[in-house]
Structures are given as C-alpha cells and as structure tokens.
GROMACS .gro file of C-alpha atoms in nm:
model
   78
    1UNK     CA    1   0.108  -2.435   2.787
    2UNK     CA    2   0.057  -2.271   3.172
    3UNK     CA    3   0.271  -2.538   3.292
    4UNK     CA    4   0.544  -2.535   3.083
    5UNK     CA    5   0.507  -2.137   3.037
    6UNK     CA    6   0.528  -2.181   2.699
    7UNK     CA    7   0.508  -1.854   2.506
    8UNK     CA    8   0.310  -1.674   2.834
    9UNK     CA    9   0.477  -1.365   2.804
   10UNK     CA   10   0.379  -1.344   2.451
   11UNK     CA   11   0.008  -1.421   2.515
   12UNK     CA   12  -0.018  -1.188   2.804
   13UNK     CA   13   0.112  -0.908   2.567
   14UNK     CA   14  -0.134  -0.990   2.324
   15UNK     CA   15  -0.405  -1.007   2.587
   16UNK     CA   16  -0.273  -0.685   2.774
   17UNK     CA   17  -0.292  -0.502   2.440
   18UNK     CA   18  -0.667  -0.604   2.352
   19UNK     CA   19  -0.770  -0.495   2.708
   20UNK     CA   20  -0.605  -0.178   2.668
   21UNK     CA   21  -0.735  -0.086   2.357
   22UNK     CA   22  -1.092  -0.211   2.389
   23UNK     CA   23  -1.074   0.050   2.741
   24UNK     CA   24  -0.932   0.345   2.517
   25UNK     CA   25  -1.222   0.336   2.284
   26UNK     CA   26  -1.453   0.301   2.502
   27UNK     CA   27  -1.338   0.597   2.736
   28UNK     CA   28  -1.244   0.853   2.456
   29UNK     CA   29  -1.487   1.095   2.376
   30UNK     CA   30  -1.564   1.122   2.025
   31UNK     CA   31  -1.754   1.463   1.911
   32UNK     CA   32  -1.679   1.429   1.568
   33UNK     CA   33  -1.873   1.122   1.543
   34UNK     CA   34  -2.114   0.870   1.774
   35UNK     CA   35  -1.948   0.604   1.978
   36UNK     CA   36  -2.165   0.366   1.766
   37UNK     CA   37  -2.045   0.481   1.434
   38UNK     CA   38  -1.651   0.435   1.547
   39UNK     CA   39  -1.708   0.076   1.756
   40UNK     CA   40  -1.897  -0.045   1.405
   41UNK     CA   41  -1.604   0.087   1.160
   42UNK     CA   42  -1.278   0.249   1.348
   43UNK     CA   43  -1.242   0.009   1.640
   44UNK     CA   44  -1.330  -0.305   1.393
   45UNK     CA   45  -1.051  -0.236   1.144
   46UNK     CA   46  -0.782  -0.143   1.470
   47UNK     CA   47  -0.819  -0.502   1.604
   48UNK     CA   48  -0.703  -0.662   1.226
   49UNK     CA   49  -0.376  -0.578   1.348
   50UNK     CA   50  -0.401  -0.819   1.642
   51UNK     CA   51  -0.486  -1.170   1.389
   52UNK     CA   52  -0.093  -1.210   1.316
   53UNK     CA   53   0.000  -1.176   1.658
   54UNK     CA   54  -0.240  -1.453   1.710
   55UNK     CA   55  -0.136  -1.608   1.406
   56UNK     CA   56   0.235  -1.618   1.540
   57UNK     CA   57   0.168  -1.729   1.909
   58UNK     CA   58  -0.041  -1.996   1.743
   59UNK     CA   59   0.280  -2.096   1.512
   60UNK     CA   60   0.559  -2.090   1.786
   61UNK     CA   61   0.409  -2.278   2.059
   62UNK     CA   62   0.540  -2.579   2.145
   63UNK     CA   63   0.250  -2.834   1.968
   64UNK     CA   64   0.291  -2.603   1.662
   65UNK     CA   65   0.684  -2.682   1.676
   66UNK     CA   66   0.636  -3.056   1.712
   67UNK     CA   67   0.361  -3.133   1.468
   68UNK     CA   68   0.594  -2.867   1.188
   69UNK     CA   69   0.901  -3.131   1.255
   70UNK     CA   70   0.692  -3.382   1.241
   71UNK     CA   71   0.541  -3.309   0.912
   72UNK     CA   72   0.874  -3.200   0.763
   73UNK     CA   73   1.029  -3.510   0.861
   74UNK     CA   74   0.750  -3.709   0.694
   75UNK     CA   75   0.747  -3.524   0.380
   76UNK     CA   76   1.149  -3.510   0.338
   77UNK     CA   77   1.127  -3.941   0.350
   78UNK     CA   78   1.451  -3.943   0.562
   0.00000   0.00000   0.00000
C-alpha cells in the first residue's frame, strides 16, 4: 500500500484526525465534569464517527478492489 501510495492521503487524514482529537480532549479543561467521566462516555462515543472512515479506506484499497471483481466475476458465471 506505501509503495504503490495507495489511498495514503486518505489514511493520513484519518490518522491526522484521531491524533488531533485524542490531543483536544486531553488538553481541554472540563469544570463541568472530571476528565475521567468525559474520556469514559464523551470522547468514546466522538471516535464512532471514525469506524466508516475506516470502513471505507478498508473498501477502496486496491486488494479490496481486486478480490470485489473477483468475486463479482465468479458469482455473475461469465
């Protein structure tokens, strides 16, 4: 995937995005609530949003392409 750069860009956003969100929460000051309390509940749900990014960098590399044709041309009996 490095070699080819396959999707890179895409992964480094992903990446980029966890990093900068795991050092927001853990720089903000919370007084409402403990820093425990929001890592265990707040910061938990946040990073759901990051599984279909994964999801989709998973489905449009290149291996993910070639083993989809492959499997569609089985299946279609051409």
């Amino acid at each position: 995937m490095i070699k080819r750069k396959d999707n890179l860009a895409l992964l480094g956003m992903i990446v980029l995005s966890i990093v900068f969100y795991g050092l927001v929460v853990y720089h903000v000051d919370y007084v409402w609530d403990s820093i425990q309390n929001v890592l265990a509940y707040s910061a938990k749900r946040f990073f759901f949003c990051f599984v279909p990014m994964c999801w989709y960098f998973a489905a449009t590399t290149q291996i993910a392409r070639k083993g989809s044709e492959y499997i569609e041309r089985f299946l279609s009996l051409k």
